[in-house]
Amino acid sequence: MSVVKGAGDAGHARWSRYDRMMARRKPKKGQPGSKGYREAKKLRAKAYKKAARQRHDTGRKRAKKVVRDHDRIAVEDFRPKFLARSTMARKAADAAIGATKQALVEMARKHGRIVHLVHPAHTTMDCARCGARTKHALPLSERTYTCAACGTVSPRDP
């Protein structure tokens, strides 16, 4: 699950532009905002709302495709807080992943499927077939996982 492309790339440039417009037109303390300031504020709110709608729409579309194509669904209960450095990036990533996961659960309930939320610890180190865990941490360059116990070969991140 990834962040919506349009909401992050072009949307971020638009938000930055409106933020700069607001900073230039920022009223003095106790003064009402100018017409330009209010307009920039309105445009920024509109851009944020569009990005939120895109995120929601993309999440629902992906969820519907997954639910339609699969009978059993297991999703890593992923929390991306540690990935993003800035607060805004963390919120955007969390919103996109959270919206998609929520849409998946709702869509599965609607279509009579069950979604299992899997704890993210050791998911790339456990064998899906026999449950055995590797003795050492896998380097990121290693893209396939071979189980030492049963010999099953699978992609690291399916």
PDB file of C-alpha atoms in Angstrom:
ATOM      1  CA  MET A   1       0.000   0.000   0.000  1.00  0.00           C
ATOM      2  CA  SER A   2       1.448   3.293  -0.981  1.00  0.00           C
ATOM      3  CA  VAL A   3       0.498   6.915  -0.740  1.00  0.00           C
ATOM      4  CA  VAL A   4      -1.601   8.307  -3.579  1.00  0.00           C
ATOM      5  CA  LYS A   5       0.734   9.698  -6.235  1.00  0.00           C
ATOM      6  CA  GLY A   6      -1.310  12.787  -7.094  1.00  0.00           C
ATOM      7  CA  ALA A   7      -1.867  13.671  -3.469  1.00  0.00           C
ATOM      8  CA  GLY A   8       1.813  13.620  -2.587  1.00  0.00           C
ATOM      9  CA  ASP A   9       3.696  15.021  -5.566  1.00  0.00           C
ATOM     10  CA  ALA A  10       1.565  17.718  -7.156  1.00  0.00           C
ATOM     11  CA  GLY A  11      -0.504  18.188  -4.015  1.00  0.00           C
ATOM     12  CA  HIS A  12       2.531  18.915  -1.880  1.00  0.00           C
ATOM     13  CA  ALA A  13       3.778  21.530  -4.359  1.00  0.00           C
ATOM     14  CA  ARG A  14       0.361  23.182  -4.289  1.00  0.00           C
ATOM     15  CA  TRP A  15       0.223  23.145  -0.481  1.00  0.00           C
ATOM     16  CA  SER A  16       3.691  24.688  -0.290  1.00  0.00           C
ATOM     17  CA  ARG A  17       2.677  27.403  -2.714  1.00  0.00           C
ATOM     18  CA  TYR A  18      -0.431  28.284  -0.696  1.00  0.00           C
ATOM     19  CA  ASP A  19       1.574  28.204   2.543  1.00  0.00           C
ATOM     20  CA  ARG A  20       4.050  30.703   1.052  1.00  0.00           C
ATOM     21  CA  MET A  21       1.175  32.893  -0.134  1.00  0.00           C
ATOM     22  CA  MET A  22      -0.289  32.859   3.372  1.00  0.00           C
ATOM     23  CA  ALA A  23       3.080  33.623   4.958  1.00  0.00           C
ATOM     24  CA  ARG A  24       3.539  36.686   2.723  1.00  0.00           C
ATOM     25  CA  ARG A  25       0.046  37.949   3.494  1.00  0.00           C
ATOM     26  CA  LYS A  26      -0.044  37.025   7.197  1.00  0.00           C
ATOM     27  CA  PRO A  27      -1.909  39.717   9.136  1.00  0.00           C
ATOM     28  CA  LYS A  28      -0.475  41.467  12.174  1.00  0.00           C
ATOM     29  CA  LYS A  29      -1.653  40.223  15.544  1.00  0.00           C
ATOM     30  CA  GLY A  30      -5.204  41.368  16.224  1.00  0.00           C
ATOM     31  CA  GLN A  31      -5.762  42.454  12.604  1.00  0.00           C
ATOM     32  CA  PRO A  32      -8.192  40.704  10.250  1.00  0.00           C
ATOM     33  CA  GLY A  33      -6.696  38.773   7.364  1.00  0.00           C
ATOM     34  CA  SER A  34      -6.574  40.438   3.957  1.00  0.00           C
ATOM     35  CA  LYS A  35      -8.631  39.224   1.010  1.00  0.00           C
ATOM     36  CA  GLY A  36      -5.511  37.577  -0.477  1.00  0.00           C
ATOM     37  CA  TYR A  37      -4.769  35.798   2.819  1.00  0.00           C
ATOM     38  CA  ARG A  38      -8.315  34.475   3.088  1.00  0.00           C
ATOM     39  CA  GLU A  39      -8.237  33.369  -0.556  1.00  0.00           C
ATOM     40  CA  ALA A  40      -4.916  31.511  -0.088  1.00  0.00           C
ATOM     41  CA  LYS A  41      -6.287  29.875   3.065  1.00  0.00           C
ATOM     42  CA  LYS A  42      -9.384  28.741   1.165  1.00  0.00           C
ATOM     43  CA  LEU A  43      -7.288  27.360  -1.717  1.00  0.00           C
ATOM     44  CA  ARG A  44      -5.022  25.446   0.685  1.00  0.00           C
ATOM     45  CA  ALA A  45      -8.038  23.904   2.438  1.00  0.00           C
ATOM     46  CA  LYS A  46      -9.437  22.914  -0.962  1.00  0.00           C
ATOM     47  CA  ALA A  47      -6.135  21.234  -1.941  1.00  0.00           C
ATOM     48  CA  TYR A  48      -6.016  19.306   1.365  1.00  0.00           C
ATOM     49  CA  LYS A  49      -9.597  18.152   0.886  1.00  0.00           C
ATOM     50  CA  LYS A  50      -8.849  16.988  -2.669  1.00  0.00           C
ATOM     51  CA  ALA A  51      -5.855  14.968  -1.456  1.00  0.00           C
ATOM     52  CA  ALA A  52      -7.965  13.365   1.274  1.00  0.00           C
ATOM     53  CA  ARG A  53     -10.640  12.427  -1.254  1.00  0.00           C
ATOM     54  CA  GLN A  54      -8.027  10.944  -3.607  1.00  0.00           C
ATOM     55  CA  ARG A  55      -6.573   8.910  -0.747  1.00  0.00           C
ATOM     56  CA  HIS A  56     -10.009   7.640   0.239  1.00  0.00           C
ATOM     57  CA  ASP A  57     -10.979   6.808  -3.359  1.00  0.00           C
ATOM     58  CA  THR A  58      -7.743   4.965  -4.134  1.00  0.00           C
ATOM     59  CA  GLY A  59      -7.975   2.992  -0.892  1.00  0.00           C
ATOM     60  CA  ARG A  60     -11.529   1.886  -1.676  1.00  0.00           C
ATOM     61  CA  LYS A  61     -10.632   0.875  -5.245  1.00  0.00           C
ATOM     62  CA  ARG A  62      -7.650  -1.196  -4.121  1.00  0.00           C
ATOM     63  CA  ALA A  63      -9.654  -2.778  -1.314  1.00  0.00           C
ATOM     64  CA  LYS A  64     -12.467  -3.734  -3.662  1.00  0.00           C
ATOM     65  CA  LYS A  65     -10.048  -5.391  -6.095  1.00  0.00           C
ATOM     66  CA  VAL A  66      -8.372  -7.382  -3.307  1.00  0.00           C
ATOM     67  CA  VAL A  67     -11.684  -8.498  -1.789  1.00  0.00           C
ATOM     68  CA  ARG A  68     -13.084  -9.463  -5.195  1.00  0.00           C
ATOM     69  CA  ASP A  69      -9.992 -11.499  -6.137  1.00  0.00           C
ATOM     70  CA  HIS A  70      -9.336 -13.314  -2.820  1.00  0.00           C
ATOM     71  CA  ASP A  71     -11.352 -15.407  -0.387  1.00  0.00           C
ATOM     72  CA  ARG A  72      -8.910 -15.267   2.536  1.00  0.00           C
ATOM     73  CA  ILE A  73      -7.207 -11.979   3.355  1.00  0.00           C
ATOM     74  CA  ALA A  74      -4.404 -11.398   5.829  1.00  0.00           C
ATOM     75  CA  VAL A  75      -2.961  -7.900   6.208  1.00  0.00           C
ATOM     76  CA  GLU A  76       0.015  -6.799   8.244  1.00  0.00           C
ATOM     77  CA  ASP A  77      -1.223  -4.484  10.990  1.00  0.00           C
ATOM     78  CA  PHE A  78       1.350  -1.912   9.877  1.00  0.00           C
ATOM     79  CA  ARG A  79       1.953   1.343  11.736  1.00  0.00           C
ATOM     80  CA  PRO A  80       4.293   3.661   9.767  1.00  0.00           C
ATOM     81  CA  LYS A  81       5.176   6.122  12.551  1.00  0.00           C
ATOM     82  CA  PHE A  82       8.832   5.145  12.620  1.00  0.00           C
ATOM     83  CA  LEU A  83       9.321   5.534   8.837  1.00  0.00           C
ATOM     84  CA  ALA A  84       8.681   9.239   8.317  1.00  0.00           C
ATOM     85  CA  ARG A  85      10.968  11.901   9.710  1.00  0.00           C
ATOM     86  CA  SER A  86       8.727  14.949   9.507  1.00  0.00           C
ATOM     87  CA  THR A  87       5.365  15.220  11.215  1.00  0.00           C
ATOM     88  CA  MET A  88       3.528  16.043   7.996  1.00  0.00           C
ATOM     89  CA  ALA A  89       5.020  13.088   6.100  1.00  0.00           C
ATOM     90  CA  ARG A  90       4.138  10.773   8.980  1.00  0.00           C
ATOM     91  CA  LYS A  91       0.539  12.004   9.007  1.00  0.00           C
ATOM     92  CA  ALA A  92       0.175  11.634   5.235  1.00  0.00           C
ATOM     93  CA  ALA A  93       1.618   8.111   5.202  1.00  0.00           C
ATOM     94  CA  ASP A  94      -0.448   7.090   8.212  1.00  0.00           C
ATOM     95  CA  ALA A  95      -3.627   8.469   6.663  1.00  0.00           C
ATOM     96  CA  ALA A  96      -3.087   6.669   3.347  1.00  0.00           C
ATOM     97  CA  ILE A  97      -2.251   3.307   4.900  1.00  0.00           C
ATOM     98  CA  GLY A  98      -4.911   3.672   7.561  1.00  0.00           C
ATOM     99  CA  ALA A  99      -7.583   4.624   5.022  1.00  0.00           C
ATOM    100  CA  THR A 100      -6.700   1.677   2.796  1.00  0.00           C
ATOM    101  CA  LYS A 101      -6.696  -0.780   5.697  1.00  0.00           C
ATOM    102  CA  GLN A 102     -10.039   0.561   6.951  1.00  0.00           C
ATOM    103  CA  ALA A 103     -11.530   0.363   3.447  1.00  0.00           C
ATOM    104  CA  LEU A 104     -10.282  -3.228   3.129  1.00  0.00           C
ATOM    105  CA  VAL A 105     -11.922  -4.273   6.397  1.00  0.00           C
ATOM    106  CA  GLU A 106     -15.216  -2.567   5.458  1.00  0.00           C
ATOM    107  CA  MET A 107     -15.236  -3.989   1.931  1.00  0.00           C
ATOM    108  CA  ALA A 108     -14.451  -7.497   3.238  1.00  0.00           C
ATOM    109  CA  ARG A 109     -17.321  -7.295   5.730  1.00  0.00           C
ATOM    110  CA  LYS A 110     -19.647  -6.127   2.960  1.00  0.00           C
ATOM    111  CA  HIS A 111     -18.654  -9.056   0.702  1.00  0.00           C
ATOM    112  CA  GLY A 112     -18.642 -11.689   3.455  1.00  0.00           C
ATOM    113  CA  ARG A 113     -14.852 -12.128   3.697  1.00  0.00           C
ATOM    114  CA  ILE A 114     -12.759 -12.218   6.858  1.00  0.00           C
ATOM    115  CA  VAL A 115      -9.654 -10.068   7.192  1.00  0.00           C
ATOM    116  CA  HIS A 116      -6.944 -11.211   9.582  1.00  0.00           C
ATOM    117  CA  LEU A 117      -4.701  -8.442  10.927  1.00  0.00           C
ATOM    118  CA  VAL A 118      -1.227  -9.934  11.410  1.00  0.00           C
ATOM    119  CA  HIS A 119       1.207  -8.480  13.949  1.00  0.00           C
ATOM    120  CA  PRO A 120       4.159  -7.035  11.957  1.00  0.00           C
ATOM    121  CA  ALA A 121       6.929  -8.503  14.126  1.00  0.00           C
ATOM    122  CA  HIS A 122       9.059 -11.095  12.263  1.00  0.00           C
ATOM    123  CA  THR A 123       6.726 -11.349   9.237  1.00  0.00           C
ATOM    124  CA  THR A 124       9.665 -11.499   6.796  1.00  0.00           C
ATOM    125  CA  MET A 125      11.563 -13.990   8.976  1.00  0.00           C
ATOM    126  CA  ASP A 126       8.849 -16.622   9.513  1.00  0.00           C
ATOM    127  CA  CYS A 127       8.063 -19.406   7.046  1.00  0.00           C
ATOM    128  CA  ALA A 128       4.459 -19.224   5.825  1.00  0.00           C
ATOM    129  CA  ARG A 129       4.319 -23.008   5.383  1.00  0.00           C
ATOM    130  CA  CYS A 130       5.820 -24.475   8.570  1.00  0.00           C
ATOM    131  CA  GLY A 131       6.199 -21.415  10.847  1.00  0.00           C
ATOM    132  CA  ALA A 132       9.961 -21.813  11.409  1.00  0.00           C
ATOM    133  CA  ARG A 133      11.960 -18.605  11.985  1.00  0.00           C
ATOM    134  CA  THR A 134      15.369 -17.817  10.478  1.00  0.00           C
ATOM    135  CA  LYS A 135      18.358 -17.811  12.786  1.00  0.00           C
ATOM    136  CA  HIS A 136      19.677 -14.475  11.469  1.00  0.00           C
ATOM    137  CA  ALA A 137      18.136 -11.222  10.191  1.00  0.00           C
ATOM    138  CA  LEU A 138      17.779 -11.158   6.410  1.00  0.00           C
ATOM    139  CA  PRO A 139      19.616  -8.329   4.618  1.00  0.00           C
ATOM    140  CA  LEU A 140      17.422  -6.029   2.520  1.00  0.00           C
ATOM    141  CA  SER A 141      19.282  -7.051  -0.649  1.00  0.00           C
ATOM    142  CA  GLU A 142      18.050 -10.645  -0.254  1.00  0.00           C
ATOM    143  CA  ARG A 143      14.669 -10.669  -2.016  1.00  0.00           C
ATOM    144  CA  THR A 144      13.774 -14.366  -1.622  1.00  0.00           C
ATOM    145  CA  TYR A 145      13.338 -16.342   1.565  1.00  0.00           C
ATOM    146  CA  THR A 146      14.374 -19.997   1.737  1.00  0.00           C
ATOM    147  CA  CYS A 147      13.199 -21.921   4.784  1.00  0.00           C
ATOM    148  CA  ALA A 148      15.951 -24.008   6.388  1.00  0.00           C
ATOM    149  CA  ALA A 149      13.414 -26.401   7.943  1.00  0.00           C
ATOM    150  CA  CYS A 150      11.139 -27.317   5.028  1.00  0.00           C
ATOM    151  CA  GLY A 151      12.985 -25.849   2.018  1.00  0.00           C
ATOM    152  CA  THR A 152      10.131 -23.624   0.829  1.00  0.00           C
ATOM    153  CA  VAL A 153      11.252 -20.714  -1.383  1.00  0.00           C
ATOM    154  CA  SER A 154       9.065 -17.596  -1.408  1.00  0.00           C
ATOM    155  CA  PRO A 155       9.443 -13.886  -2.171  1.00  0.00           C
ATOM    156  CA  ARG A 156      10.461 -11.885   0.867  1.00  0.00           C
ATOM    157  CA  ASP A 157       7.680  -9.292   0.527  1.00  0.00           C
ATOM    158  CA  PRO A 158       4.733 -10.925  -1.282  1.00  0.00           C
TER     159      PRO A 158
END
